[in-house]
mmCIF file of C-alpha atoms in Angstrom:
data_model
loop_
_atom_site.group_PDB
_atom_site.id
_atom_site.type_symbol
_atom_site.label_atom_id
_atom_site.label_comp_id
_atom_site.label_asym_id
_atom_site.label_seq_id
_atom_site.Cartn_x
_atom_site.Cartn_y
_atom_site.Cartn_z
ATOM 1 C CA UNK A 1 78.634 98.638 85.413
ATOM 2 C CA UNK A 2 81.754 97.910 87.122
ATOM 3 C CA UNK A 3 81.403 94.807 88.192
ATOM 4 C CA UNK A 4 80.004 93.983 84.513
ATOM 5 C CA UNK A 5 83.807 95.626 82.926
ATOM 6 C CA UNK A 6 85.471 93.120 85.861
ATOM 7 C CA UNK A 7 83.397 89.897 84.699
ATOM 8 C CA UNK A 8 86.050 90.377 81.324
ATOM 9 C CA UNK A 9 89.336 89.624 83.793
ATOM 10 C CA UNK A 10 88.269 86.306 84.254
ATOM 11 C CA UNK A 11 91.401 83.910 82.649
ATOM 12 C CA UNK A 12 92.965 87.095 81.608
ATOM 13 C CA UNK A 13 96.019 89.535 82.020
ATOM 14 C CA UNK A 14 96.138 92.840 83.965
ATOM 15 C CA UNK A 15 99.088 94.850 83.400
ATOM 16 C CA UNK A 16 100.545 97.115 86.751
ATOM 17 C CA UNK A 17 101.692 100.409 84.636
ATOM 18 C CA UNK A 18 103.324 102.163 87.608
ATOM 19 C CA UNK A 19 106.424 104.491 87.459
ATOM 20 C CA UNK A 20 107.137 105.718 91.078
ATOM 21 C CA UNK A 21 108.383 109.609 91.556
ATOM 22 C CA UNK A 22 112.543 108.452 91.233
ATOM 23 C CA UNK A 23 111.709 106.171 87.567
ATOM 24 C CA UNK A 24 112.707 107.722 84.560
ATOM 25 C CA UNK A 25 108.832 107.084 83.530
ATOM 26 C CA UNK A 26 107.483 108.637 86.039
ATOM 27 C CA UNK A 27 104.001 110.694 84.374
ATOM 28 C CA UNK A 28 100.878 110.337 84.053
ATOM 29 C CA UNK A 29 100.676 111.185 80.050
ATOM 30 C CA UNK A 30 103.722 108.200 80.014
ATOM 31 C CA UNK A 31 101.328 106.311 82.263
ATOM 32 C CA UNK A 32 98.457 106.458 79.605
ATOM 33 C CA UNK A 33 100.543 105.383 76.869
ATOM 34 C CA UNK A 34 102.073 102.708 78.521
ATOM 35 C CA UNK A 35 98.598 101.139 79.335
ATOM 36 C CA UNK A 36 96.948 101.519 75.538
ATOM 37 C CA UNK A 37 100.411 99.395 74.422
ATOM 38 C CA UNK A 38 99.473 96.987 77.118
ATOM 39 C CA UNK A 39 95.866 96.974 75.862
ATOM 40 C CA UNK A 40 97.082 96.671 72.495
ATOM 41 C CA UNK A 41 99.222 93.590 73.626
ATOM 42 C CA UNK A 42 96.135 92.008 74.309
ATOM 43 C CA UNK A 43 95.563 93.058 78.439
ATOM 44 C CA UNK A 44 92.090 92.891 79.807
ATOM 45 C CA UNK A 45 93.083 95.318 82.680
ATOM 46 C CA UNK A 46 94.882 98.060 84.214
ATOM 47 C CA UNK A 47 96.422 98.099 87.841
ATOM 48 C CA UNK A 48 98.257 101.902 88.203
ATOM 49 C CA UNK A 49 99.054 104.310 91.457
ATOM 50 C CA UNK A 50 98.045 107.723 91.381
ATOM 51 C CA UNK A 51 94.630 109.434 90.825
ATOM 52 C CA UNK A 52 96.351 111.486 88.126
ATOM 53 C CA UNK A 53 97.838 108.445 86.613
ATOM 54 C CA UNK A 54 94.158 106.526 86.450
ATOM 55 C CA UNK A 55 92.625 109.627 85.218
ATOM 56 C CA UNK A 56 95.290 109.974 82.560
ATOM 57 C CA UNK A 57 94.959 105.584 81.794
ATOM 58 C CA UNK A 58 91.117 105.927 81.935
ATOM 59 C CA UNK A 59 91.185 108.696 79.408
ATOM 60 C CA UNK A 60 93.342 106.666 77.029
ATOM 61 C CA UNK A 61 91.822 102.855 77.239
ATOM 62 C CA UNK A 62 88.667 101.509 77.831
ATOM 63 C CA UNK A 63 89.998 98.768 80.629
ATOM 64 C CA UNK A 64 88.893 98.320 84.192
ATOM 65 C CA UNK A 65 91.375 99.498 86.802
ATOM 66 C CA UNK A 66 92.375 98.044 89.495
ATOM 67 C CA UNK A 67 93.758 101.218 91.711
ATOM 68 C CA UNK A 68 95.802 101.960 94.500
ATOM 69 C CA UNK A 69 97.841 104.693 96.060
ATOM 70 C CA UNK A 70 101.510 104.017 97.129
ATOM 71 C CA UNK A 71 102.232 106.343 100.658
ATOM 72 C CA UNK A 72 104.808 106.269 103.158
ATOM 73 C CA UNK A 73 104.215 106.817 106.737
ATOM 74 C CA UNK A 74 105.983 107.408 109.830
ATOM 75 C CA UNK A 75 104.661 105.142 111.692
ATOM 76 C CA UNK A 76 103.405 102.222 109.697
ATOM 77 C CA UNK A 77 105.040 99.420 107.043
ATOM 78 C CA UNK A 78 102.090 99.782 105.319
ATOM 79 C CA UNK A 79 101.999 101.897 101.908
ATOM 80 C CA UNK A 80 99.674 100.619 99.459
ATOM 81 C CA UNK A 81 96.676 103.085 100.035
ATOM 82 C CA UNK A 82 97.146 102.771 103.633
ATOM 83 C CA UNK A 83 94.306 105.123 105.157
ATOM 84 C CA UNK A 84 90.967 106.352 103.707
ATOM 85 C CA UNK A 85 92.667 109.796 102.270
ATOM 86 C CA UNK A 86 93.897 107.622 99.582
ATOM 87 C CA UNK A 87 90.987 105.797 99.294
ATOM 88 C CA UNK A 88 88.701 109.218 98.526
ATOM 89 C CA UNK A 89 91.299 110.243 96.229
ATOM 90 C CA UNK A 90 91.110 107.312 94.118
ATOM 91 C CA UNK A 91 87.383 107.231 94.271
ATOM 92 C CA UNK A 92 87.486 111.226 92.651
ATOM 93 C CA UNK A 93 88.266 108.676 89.295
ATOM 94 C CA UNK A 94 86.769 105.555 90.398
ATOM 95 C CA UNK A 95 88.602 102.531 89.567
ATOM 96 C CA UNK A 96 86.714 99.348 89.032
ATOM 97 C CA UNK A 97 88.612 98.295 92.125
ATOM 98 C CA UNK A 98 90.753 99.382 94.982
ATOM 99 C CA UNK A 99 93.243 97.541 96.565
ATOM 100 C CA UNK A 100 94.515 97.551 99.932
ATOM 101 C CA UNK A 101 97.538 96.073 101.975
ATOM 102 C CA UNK A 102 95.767 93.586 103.797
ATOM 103 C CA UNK A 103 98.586 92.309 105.965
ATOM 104 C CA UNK A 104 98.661 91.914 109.540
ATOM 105 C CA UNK A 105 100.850 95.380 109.994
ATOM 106 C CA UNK A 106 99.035 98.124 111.846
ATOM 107 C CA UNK A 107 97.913 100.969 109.714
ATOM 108 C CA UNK A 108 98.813 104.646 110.284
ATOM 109 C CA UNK A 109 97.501 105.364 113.573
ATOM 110 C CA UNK A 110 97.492 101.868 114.652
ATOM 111 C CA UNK A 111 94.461 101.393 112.907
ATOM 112 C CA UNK A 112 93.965 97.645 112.181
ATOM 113 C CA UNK A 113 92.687 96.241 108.644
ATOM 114 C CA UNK A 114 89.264 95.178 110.217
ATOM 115 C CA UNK A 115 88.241 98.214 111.805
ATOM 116 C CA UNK A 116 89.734 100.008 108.106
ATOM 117 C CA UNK A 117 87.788 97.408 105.898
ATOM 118 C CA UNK A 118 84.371 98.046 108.080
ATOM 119 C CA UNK A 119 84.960 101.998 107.604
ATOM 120 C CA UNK A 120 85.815 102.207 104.193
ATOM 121 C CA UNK A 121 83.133 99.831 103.457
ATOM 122 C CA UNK A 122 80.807 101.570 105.380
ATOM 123 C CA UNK A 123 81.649 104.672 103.304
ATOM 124 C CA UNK A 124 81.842 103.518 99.778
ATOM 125 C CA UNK A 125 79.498 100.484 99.933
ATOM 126 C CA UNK A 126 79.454 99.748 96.263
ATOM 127 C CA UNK A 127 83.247 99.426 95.669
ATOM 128 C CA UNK A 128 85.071 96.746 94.806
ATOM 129 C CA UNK A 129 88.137 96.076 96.856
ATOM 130 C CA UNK A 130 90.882 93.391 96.520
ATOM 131 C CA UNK A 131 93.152 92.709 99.624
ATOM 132 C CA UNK A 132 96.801 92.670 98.628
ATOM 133 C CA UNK A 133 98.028 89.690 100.642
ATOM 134 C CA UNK A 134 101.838 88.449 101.730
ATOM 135 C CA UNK A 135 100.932 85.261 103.687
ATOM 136 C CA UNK A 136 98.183 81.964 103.122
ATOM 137 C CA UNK A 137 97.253 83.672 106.497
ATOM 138 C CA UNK A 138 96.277 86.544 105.412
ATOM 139 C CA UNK A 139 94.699 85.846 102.666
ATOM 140 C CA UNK A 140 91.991 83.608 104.588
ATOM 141 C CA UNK A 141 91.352 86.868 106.916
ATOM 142 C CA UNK A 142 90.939 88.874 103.985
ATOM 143 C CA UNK A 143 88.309 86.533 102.545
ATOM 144 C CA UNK A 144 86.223 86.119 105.750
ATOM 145 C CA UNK A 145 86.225 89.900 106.425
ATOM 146 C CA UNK A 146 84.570 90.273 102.668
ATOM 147 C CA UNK A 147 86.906 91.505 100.147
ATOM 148 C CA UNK A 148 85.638 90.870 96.743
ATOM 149 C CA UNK A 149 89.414 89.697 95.117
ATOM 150 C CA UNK A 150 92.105 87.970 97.341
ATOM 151 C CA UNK A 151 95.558 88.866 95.814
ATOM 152 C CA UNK A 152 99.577 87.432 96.330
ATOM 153 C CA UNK A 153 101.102 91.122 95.518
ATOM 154 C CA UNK A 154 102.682 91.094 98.479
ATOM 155 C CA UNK A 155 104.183 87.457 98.520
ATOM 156 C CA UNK A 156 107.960 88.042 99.752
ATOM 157 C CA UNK A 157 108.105 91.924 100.341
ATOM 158 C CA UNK A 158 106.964 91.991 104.212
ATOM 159 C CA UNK A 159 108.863 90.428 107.263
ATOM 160 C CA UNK A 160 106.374 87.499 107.663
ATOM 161 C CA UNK A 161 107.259 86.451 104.101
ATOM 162 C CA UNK A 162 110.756 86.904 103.815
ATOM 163 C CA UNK A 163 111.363 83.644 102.700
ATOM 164 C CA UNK A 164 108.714 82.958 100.670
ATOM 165 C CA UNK A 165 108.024 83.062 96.843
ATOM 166 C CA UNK A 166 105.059 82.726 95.305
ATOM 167 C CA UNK A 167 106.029 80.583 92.057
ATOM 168 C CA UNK A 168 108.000 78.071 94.828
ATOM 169 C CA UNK A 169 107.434 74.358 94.466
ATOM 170 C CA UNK A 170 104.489 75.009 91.354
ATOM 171 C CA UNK A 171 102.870 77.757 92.993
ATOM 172 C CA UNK A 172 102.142 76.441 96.699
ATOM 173 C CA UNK A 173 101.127 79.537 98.388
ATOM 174 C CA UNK A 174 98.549 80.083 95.552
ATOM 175 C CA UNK A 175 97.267 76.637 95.235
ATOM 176 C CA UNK A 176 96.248 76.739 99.762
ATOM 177 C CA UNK A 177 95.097 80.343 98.973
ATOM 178 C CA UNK A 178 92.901 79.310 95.726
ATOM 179 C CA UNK A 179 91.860 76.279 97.464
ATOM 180 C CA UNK A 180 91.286 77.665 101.512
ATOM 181 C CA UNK A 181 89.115 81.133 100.440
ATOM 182 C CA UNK A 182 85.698 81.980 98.610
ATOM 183 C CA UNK A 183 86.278 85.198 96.686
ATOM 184 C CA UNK A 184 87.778 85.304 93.594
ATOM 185 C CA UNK A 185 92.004 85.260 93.761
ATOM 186 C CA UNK A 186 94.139 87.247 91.731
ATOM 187 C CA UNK A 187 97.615 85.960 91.307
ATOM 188 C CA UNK A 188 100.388 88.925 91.143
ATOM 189 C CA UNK A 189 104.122 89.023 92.819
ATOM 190 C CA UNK A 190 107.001 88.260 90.609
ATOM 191 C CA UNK A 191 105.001 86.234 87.791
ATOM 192 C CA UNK A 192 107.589 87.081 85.102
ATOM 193 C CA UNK A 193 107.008 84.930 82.253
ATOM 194 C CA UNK A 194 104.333 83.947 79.809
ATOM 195 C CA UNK A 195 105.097 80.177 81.569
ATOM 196 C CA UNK A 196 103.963 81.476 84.649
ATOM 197 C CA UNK A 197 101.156 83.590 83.756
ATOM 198 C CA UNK A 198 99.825 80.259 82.078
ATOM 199 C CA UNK A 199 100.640 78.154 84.904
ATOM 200 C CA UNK A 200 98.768 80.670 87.838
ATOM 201 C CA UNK A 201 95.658 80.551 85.560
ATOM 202 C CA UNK A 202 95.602 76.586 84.621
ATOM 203 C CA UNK A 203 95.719 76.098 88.573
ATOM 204 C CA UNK A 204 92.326 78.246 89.076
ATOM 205 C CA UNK A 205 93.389 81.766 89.391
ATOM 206 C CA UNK A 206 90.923 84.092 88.228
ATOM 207 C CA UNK A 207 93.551 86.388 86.423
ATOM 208 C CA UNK A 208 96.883 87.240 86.805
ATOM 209 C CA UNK A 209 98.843 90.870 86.828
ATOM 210 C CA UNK A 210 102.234 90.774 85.345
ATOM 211 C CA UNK A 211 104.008 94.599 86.008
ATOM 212 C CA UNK A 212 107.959 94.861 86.154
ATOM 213 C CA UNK A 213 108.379 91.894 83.543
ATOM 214 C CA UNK A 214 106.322 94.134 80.883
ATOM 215 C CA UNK A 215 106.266 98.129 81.732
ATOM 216 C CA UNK A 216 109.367 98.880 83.486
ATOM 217 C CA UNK A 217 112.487 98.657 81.112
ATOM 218 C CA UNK A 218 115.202 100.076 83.237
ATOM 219 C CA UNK A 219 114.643 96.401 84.929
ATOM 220 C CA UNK A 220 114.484 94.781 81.827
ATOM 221 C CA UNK A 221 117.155 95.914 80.406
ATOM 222 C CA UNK A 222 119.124 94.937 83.094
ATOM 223 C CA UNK A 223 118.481 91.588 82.580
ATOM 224 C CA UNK A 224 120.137 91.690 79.346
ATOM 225 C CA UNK A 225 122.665 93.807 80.664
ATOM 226 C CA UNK A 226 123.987 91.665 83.453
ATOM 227 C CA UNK A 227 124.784 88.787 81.575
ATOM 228 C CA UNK A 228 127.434 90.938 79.806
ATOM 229 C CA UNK A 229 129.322 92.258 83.410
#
């Protein structure tokens, strides 16, 4: 059934309706709402943080979910559902997928992302996973290790990316990824216009999440806002 709901991303938009604990829209119930106006914008799918938040968004709208748990750790870079506590709380409402960081950091523990992909794997063999990617690099490792979506979330927000942005010079990064792995790629890291959404899915993405640009208007509003200082 899940991978059936997923077969309707293809060429579409998925919306990230997050609101972390210090936003002014931080709540689930705000969560829920904010994901039936993206499905009534015409969004094909969900991305959100939280069990309670995907509980809330899967009680409102009818979308798959692509689901992940944000976590800070002592002794790891990595936060986006970094160890497999996360990963059994988002399976309590089972998203249609989960993503992890799949970067080359070391997880909590020192636990790599091969010996974390085998175990979570080996645990919930029927879930879909996409690897959340900041390098062309990493993104090939993710594919050959098995995960069923390859993403660019993470394009520019770790060390060995610094520099990098994933709409530079028509979408390079994306184009070696698209063209160098087997699973499917989602495109998703500062894609802020409708140009670009169009653009990521003309070169062969299979869809594209848009978040900040759509569901968080503190950001937005700066935008406006700035232009006026």
């Amino acid at each position: 059934m899940a991978e059936k709901k997923v077969e309707s991303l293809k060429g579409k938009l998925i919306v990230s309706c997050q609101a972390l604990p210090h936003e002014p829209l931080h709540s689930p119930y705000i969560m829920g709402r904010m994901a039936l106006a993206a499905k009534e914008g015409g969004a094909y799918g969900i991305r959100a943080n939280t069990k309670e938040d995907i509980k809330e968004i899967k009680d409102t709208v009818d979308l798959p979910v692509i689901g992940i748990v944000k976590r800070d750790y002592p002794d790891s870079k990595v936060y986006i559902t970094p160890t497999m506590k996360e990963v059994d709380e988002l399976m309590e409402v089972q998203p249609e997928i989960i993503a992890l960081d799949a970067t080359q950091e070391l997880r909590p523990g020192g636990v790599t992302l091969d010996g974390f992909f085998e175990e979570v794997r080996k645990k919930y063999p029927d879930q879909l996973w996409m690897a959340d990617c900041s390098t062309i690099e990493e993104a090939i490792h993710a594919d050959k290790l098995g995960f069923d979506f390859i993403g660019t979330t993470l394009v520019g927000y770790t060390d060995q990316s610094r520099d990098d942005r994933i709409e530079a010079d028509d979408f390079r990064i994306l184009r070696k990824i698209i063209e160098k792995v087997e699973h499917k790629v989602i495109a998703e890291g500062n894609i802020n216009t409708p140009k670009k959404v169009q653009r990521v899915i003309e070169l062969g993405a299979y869809s594209v999440v848009v978040g900040s640009a759509i569901t968080r208007p503190q950001l937005i509003t700066k935008t406006f806002s700035e232009v006026l200082d």
